[in-house]
Tab-separated table of C-alpha atoms in Angstrom:
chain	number	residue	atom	x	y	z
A	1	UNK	CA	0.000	0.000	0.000
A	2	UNK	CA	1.376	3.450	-1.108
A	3	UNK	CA	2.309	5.517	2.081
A	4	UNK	CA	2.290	8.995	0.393
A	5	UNK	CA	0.115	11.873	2.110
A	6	UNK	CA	-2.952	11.474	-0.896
A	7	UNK	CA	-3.369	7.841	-0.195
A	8	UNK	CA	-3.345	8.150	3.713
A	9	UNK	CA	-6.005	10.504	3.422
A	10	UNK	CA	-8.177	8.547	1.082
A	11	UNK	CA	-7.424	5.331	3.396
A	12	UNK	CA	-8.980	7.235	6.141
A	13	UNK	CA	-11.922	8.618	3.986
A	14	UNK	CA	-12.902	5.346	3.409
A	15	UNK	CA	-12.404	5.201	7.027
A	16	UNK	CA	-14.575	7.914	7.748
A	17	UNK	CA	-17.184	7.250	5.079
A	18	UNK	CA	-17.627	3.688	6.286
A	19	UNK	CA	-17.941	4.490	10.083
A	20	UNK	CA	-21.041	7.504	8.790
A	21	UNK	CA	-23.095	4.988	6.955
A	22	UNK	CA	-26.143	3.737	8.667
A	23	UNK	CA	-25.531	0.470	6.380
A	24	UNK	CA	-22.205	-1.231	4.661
A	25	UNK	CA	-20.543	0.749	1.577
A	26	UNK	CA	-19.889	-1.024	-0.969
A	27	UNK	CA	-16.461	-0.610	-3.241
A	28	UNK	CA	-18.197	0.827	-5.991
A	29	UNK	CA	-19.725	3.456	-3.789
A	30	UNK	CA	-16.459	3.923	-2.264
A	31	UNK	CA	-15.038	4.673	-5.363
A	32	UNK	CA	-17.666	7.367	-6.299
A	33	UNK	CA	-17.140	9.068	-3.023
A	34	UNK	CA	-13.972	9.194	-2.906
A	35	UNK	CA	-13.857	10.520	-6.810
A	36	UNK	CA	-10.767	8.071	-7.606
A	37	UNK	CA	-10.904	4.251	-9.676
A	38	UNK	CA	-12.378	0.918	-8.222
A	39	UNK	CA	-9.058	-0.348	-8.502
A	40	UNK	CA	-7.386	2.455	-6.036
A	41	UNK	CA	-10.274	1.531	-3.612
A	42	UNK	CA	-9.525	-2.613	-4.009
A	43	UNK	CA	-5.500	-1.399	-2.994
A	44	UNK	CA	-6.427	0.870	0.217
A	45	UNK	CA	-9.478	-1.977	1.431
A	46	UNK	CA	-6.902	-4.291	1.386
A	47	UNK	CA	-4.627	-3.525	4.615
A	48	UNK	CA	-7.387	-1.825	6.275
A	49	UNK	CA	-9.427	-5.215	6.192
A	50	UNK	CA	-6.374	-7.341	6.588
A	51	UNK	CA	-5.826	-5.119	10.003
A	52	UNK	CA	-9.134	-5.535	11.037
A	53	UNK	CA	-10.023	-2.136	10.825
A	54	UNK	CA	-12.782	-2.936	8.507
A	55	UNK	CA	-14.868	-6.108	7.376
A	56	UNK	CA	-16.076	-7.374	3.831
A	57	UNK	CA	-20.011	-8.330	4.425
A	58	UNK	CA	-22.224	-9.548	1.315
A	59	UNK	CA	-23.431	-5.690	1.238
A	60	UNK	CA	-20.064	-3.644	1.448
A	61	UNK	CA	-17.822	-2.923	3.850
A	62	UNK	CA	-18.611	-1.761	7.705
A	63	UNK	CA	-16.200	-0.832	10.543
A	64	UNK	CA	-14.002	-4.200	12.066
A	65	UNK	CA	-13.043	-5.092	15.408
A	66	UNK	CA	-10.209	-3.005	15.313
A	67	UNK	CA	-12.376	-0.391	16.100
A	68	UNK	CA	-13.562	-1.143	19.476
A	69	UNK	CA	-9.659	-1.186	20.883
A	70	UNK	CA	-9.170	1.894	19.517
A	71	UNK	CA	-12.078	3.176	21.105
A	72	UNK	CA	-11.310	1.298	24.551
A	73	UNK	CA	-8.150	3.044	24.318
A	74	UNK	CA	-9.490	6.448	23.476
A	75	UNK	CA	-11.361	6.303	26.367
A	76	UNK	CA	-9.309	5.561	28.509
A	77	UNK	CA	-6.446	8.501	28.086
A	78	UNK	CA	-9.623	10.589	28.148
A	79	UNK	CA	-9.970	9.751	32.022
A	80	UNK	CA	-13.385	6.986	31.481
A	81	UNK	CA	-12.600	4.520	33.617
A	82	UNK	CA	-14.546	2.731	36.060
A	83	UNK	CA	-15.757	5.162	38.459
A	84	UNK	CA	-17.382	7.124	34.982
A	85	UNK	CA	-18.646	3.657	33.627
A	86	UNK	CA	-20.734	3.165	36.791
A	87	UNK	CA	-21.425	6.449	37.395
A	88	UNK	CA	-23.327	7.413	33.778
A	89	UNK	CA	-25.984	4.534	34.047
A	90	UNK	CA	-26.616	5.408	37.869
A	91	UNK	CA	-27.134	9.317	36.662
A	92	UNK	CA	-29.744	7.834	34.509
A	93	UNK	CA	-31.700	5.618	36.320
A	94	UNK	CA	-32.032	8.834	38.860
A	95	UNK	CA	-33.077	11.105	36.645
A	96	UNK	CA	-34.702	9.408	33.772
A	97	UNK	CA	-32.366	11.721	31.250
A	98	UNK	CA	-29.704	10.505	29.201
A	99	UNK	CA	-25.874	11.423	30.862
A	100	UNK	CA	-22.655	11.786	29.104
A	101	UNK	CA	-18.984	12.245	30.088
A	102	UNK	CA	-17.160	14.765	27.551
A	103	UNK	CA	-13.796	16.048	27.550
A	104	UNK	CA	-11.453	18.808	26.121
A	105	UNK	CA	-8.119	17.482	24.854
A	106	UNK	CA	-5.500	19.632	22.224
A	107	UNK	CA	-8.178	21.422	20.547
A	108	UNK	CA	-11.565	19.149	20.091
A	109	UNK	CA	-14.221	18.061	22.490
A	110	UNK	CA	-15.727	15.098	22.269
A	111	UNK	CA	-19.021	13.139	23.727
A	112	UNK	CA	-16.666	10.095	24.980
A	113	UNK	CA	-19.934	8.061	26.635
A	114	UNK	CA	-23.181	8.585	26.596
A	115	UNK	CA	-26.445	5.823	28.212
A	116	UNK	CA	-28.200	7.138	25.260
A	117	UNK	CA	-28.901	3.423	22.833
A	118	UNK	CA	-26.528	2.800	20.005
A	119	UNK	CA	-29.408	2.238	18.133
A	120	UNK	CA	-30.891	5.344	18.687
A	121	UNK	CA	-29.443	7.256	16.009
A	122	UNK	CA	-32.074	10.141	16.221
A	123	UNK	CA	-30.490	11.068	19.369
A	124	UNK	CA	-28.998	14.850	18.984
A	125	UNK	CA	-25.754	14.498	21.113
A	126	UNK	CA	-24.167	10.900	20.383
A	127	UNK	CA	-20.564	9.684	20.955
A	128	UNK	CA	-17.710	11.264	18.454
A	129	UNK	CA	-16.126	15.011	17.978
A	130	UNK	CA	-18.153	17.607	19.114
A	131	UNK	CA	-19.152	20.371	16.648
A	132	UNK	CA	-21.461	22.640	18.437
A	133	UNK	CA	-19.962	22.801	21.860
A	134	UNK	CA	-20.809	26.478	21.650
A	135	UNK	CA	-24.485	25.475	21.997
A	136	UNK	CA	-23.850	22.881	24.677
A	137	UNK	CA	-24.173	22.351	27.727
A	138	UNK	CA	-20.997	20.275	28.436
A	139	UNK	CA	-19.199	22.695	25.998
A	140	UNK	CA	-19.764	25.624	27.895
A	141	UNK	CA	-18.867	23.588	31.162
A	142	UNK	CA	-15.160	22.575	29.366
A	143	UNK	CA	-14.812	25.919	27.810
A	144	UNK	CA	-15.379	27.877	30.647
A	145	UNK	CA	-12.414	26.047	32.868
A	146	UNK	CA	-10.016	26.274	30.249
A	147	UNK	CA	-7.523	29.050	30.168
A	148	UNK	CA	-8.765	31.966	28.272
A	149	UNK	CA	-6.155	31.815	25.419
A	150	UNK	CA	-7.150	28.318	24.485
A	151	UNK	CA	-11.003	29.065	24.808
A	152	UNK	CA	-10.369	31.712	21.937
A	153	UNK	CA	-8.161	30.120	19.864
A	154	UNK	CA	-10.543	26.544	20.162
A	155	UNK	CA	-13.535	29.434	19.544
A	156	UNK	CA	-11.477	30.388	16.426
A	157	UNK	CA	-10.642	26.815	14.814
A	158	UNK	CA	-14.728	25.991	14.953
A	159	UNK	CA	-16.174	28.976	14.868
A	160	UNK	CA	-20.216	29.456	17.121
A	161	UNK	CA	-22.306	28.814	13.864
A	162	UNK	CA	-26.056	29.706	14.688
A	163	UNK	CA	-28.093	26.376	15.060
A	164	UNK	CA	-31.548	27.678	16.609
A	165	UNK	CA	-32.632	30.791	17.467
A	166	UNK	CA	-31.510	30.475	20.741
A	167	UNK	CA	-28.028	30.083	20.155
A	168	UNK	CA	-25.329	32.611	21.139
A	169	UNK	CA	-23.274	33.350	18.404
A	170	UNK	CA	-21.408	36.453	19.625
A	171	UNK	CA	-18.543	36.206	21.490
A	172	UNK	CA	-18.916	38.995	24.071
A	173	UNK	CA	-22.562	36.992	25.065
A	174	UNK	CA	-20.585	33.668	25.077
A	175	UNK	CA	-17.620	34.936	27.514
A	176	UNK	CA	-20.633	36.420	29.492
A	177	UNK	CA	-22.576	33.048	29.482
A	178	UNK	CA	-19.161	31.502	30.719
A	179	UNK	CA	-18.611	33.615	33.398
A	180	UNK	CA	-22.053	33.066	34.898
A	181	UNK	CA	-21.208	28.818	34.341
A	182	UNK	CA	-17.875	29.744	36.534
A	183	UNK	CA	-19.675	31.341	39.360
A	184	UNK	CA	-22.482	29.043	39.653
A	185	UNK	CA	-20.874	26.014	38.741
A	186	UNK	CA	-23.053	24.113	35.985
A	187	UNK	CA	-23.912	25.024	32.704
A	188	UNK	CA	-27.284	24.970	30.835
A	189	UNK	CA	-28.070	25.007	26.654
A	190	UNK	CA	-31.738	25.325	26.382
A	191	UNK	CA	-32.795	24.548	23.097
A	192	UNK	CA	-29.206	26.246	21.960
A	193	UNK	CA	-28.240	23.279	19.643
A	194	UNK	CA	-31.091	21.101	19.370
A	195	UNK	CA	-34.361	23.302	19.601
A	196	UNK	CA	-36.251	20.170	21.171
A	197	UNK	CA	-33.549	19.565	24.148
A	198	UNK	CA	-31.797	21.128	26.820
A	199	UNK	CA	-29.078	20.153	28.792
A	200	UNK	CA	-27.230	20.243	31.322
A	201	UNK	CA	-23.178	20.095	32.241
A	202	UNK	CA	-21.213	20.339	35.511
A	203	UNK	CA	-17.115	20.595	35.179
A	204	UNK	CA	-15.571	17.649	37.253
A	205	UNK	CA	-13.498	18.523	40.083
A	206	UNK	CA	-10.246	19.762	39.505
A	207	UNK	CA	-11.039	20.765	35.921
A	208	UNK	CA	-8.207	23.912	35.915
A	209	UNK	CA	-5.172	22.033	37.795
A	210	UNK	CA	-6.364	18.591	35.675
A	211	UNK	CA	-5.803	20.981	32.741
A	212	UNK	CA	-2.320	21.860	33.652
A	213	UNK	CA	-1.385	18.852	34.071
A	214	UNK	CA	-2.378	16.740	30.777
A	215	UNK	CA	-4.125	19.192	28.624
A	216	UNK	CA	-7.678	17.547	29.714
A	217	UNK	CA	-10.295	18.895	30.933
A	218	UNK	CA	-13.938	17.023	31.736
A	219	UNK	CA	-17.801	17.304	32.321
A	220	UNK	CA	-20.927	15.472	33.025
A	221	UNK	CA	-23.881	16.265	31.707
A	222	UNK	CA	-27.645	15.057	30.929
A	223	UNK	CA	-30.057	16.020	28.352
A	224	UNK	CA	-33.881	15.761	27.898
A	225	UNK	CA	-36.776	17.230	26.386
A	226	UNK	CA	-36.930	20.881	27.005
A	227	UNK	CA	-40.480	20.839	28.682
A	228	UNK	CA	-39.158	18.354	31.287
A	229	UNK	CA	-36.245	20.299	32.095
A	230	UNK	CA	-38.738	23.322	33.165
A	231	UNK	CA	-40.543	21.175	35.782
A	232	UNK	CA	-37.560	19.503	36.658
A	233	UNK	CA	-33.714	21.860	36.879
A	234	UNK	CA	-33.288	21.988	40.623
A	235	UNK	CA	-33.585	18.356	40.692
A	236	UNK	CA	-31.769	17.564	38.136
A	237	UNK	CA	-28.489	19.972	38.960
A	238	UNK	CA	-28.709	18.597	42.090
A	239	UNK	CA	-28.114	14.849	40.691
A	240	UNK	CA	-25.275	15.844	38.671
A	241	UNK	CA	-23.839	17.653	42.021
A	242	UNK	CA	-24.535	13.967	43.672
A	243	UNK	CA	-22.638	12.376	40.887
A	244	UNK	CA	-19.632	14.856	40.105
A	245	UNK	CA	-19.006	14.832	43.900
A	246	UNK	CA	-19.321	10.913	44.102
A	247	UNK	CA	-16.002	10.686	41.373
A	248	UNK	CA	-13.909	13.307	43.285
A	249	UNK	CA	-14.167	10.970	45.982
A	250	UNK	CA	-13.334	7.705	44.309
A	251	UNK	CA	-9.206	7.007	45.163
């Protein structure tokens, strides 16, 4: 398999491409995709089979075993280990709302768990990079404890597209909004990415020195329909308290 920079990134296009599809991708589709021949599609399926990364099914190609260590792996330098694994299903079972642990690391944020079902693919906020963390809940959380410098340049590299009407899109409102998650310690996105959800996001303890010392910072957060949040906040901050507290005090 060529090594050179072009045929890297079309290895992981068909990478990415493969891992987006609700069903397998076939080579042929591949090809179109990727605007190149069947036969440069046939080289690069090869080693990325042959390494497990992908499988051959009698309908195309889908994502291989390979995947799940990677993702294992992933996780795990992004602080989810077992305290977080047990914690996320308890949150839920208390509060009936879908939880999530996120994390900042060298310039993305990413939804690294979530209770919500791998089969619900509906679901607005589902495990991967993190586009609208502007609009977020757990975005605002991470953003906020990060030094300012790195808030602004992250706020540069992704920009705060508008996704609802309710979304803050200048940047003197968002450092405002942040400053208001600071001093009362959780942050809310009412209908900010998704119009029919809210959320809400509480920094885990120790975000700023945990930030200093390996360029992570991390949140936990909940979402649900925006008309059960209104009868429901003060209990629902008050289980994410309960739970953030419960993982500073794990050894």
């Amino acid at each position: 398999m060529s090594t050179s920079p072009q045929s890297v990134d079309r290895a992981l296009e068909i990478l990415d491409t493969v891992a987006d599809a609700a069903e397998p991708v076939g080579a042929k589709e591949l090809a179109r995709r990727l605007g190149c021949s069947l036969s440069t599609v046939y080289h690069l399926l090869g080693p990325l089979t042959a390494r497990g990364h992908l499988v051959r099914t009698a309908d195309g190609y889908a994502p291989g075993p390979r995947v799940a260590a990677l993702h294992r792996s992933f996780q795990r330098r992004l602080g989810f280990g077992p305290g977080v694994a047990e914690v996320l299903p308890r949150l839920r079972r208390a509060t009936g709302a879908e939880a999530y642990f996120t994390a900042y690391r060298d310039g993305r944020i990413t939804v690294v768990d979530t209770t919500a079902p791998v089969t619900d693919t509906a679901h607005p906020f589902t495990p991967g990079p993190e586009p609208r963390a502007h609009a977020t809940a757990h975005g605002k959380a991470l953003l906020a404890a990060l030094p300012r410098a790195v808030r602004r340049r992250y706020l540069a590299d992704h920009g705060m597209a508008r996704l609802t009407d309710r979304t803050i899109t200048s940047a003197e409102r968002f450092e405002a909004e942040l400053a208001r998650v600071r001093g009362r310690g959780f942050a809310v996105s009412v209908g900010e990415a998704d119009p029919a959800y809210t959320c809400l996001a509480v920094p885990l303890p120790g975000a700023g020195a945990d930030f200093r010392a390996d360029g992570v910072v991390r949140a936990l957060s909940v979402s649900l329909p925006t008309g059960d949040f209104r009868r429901r906040h003060g209990e629902l901050r008050a289980a994410l308290a309960r739970a953030a507290a419960g993982l500073a005090a794990r050894p």
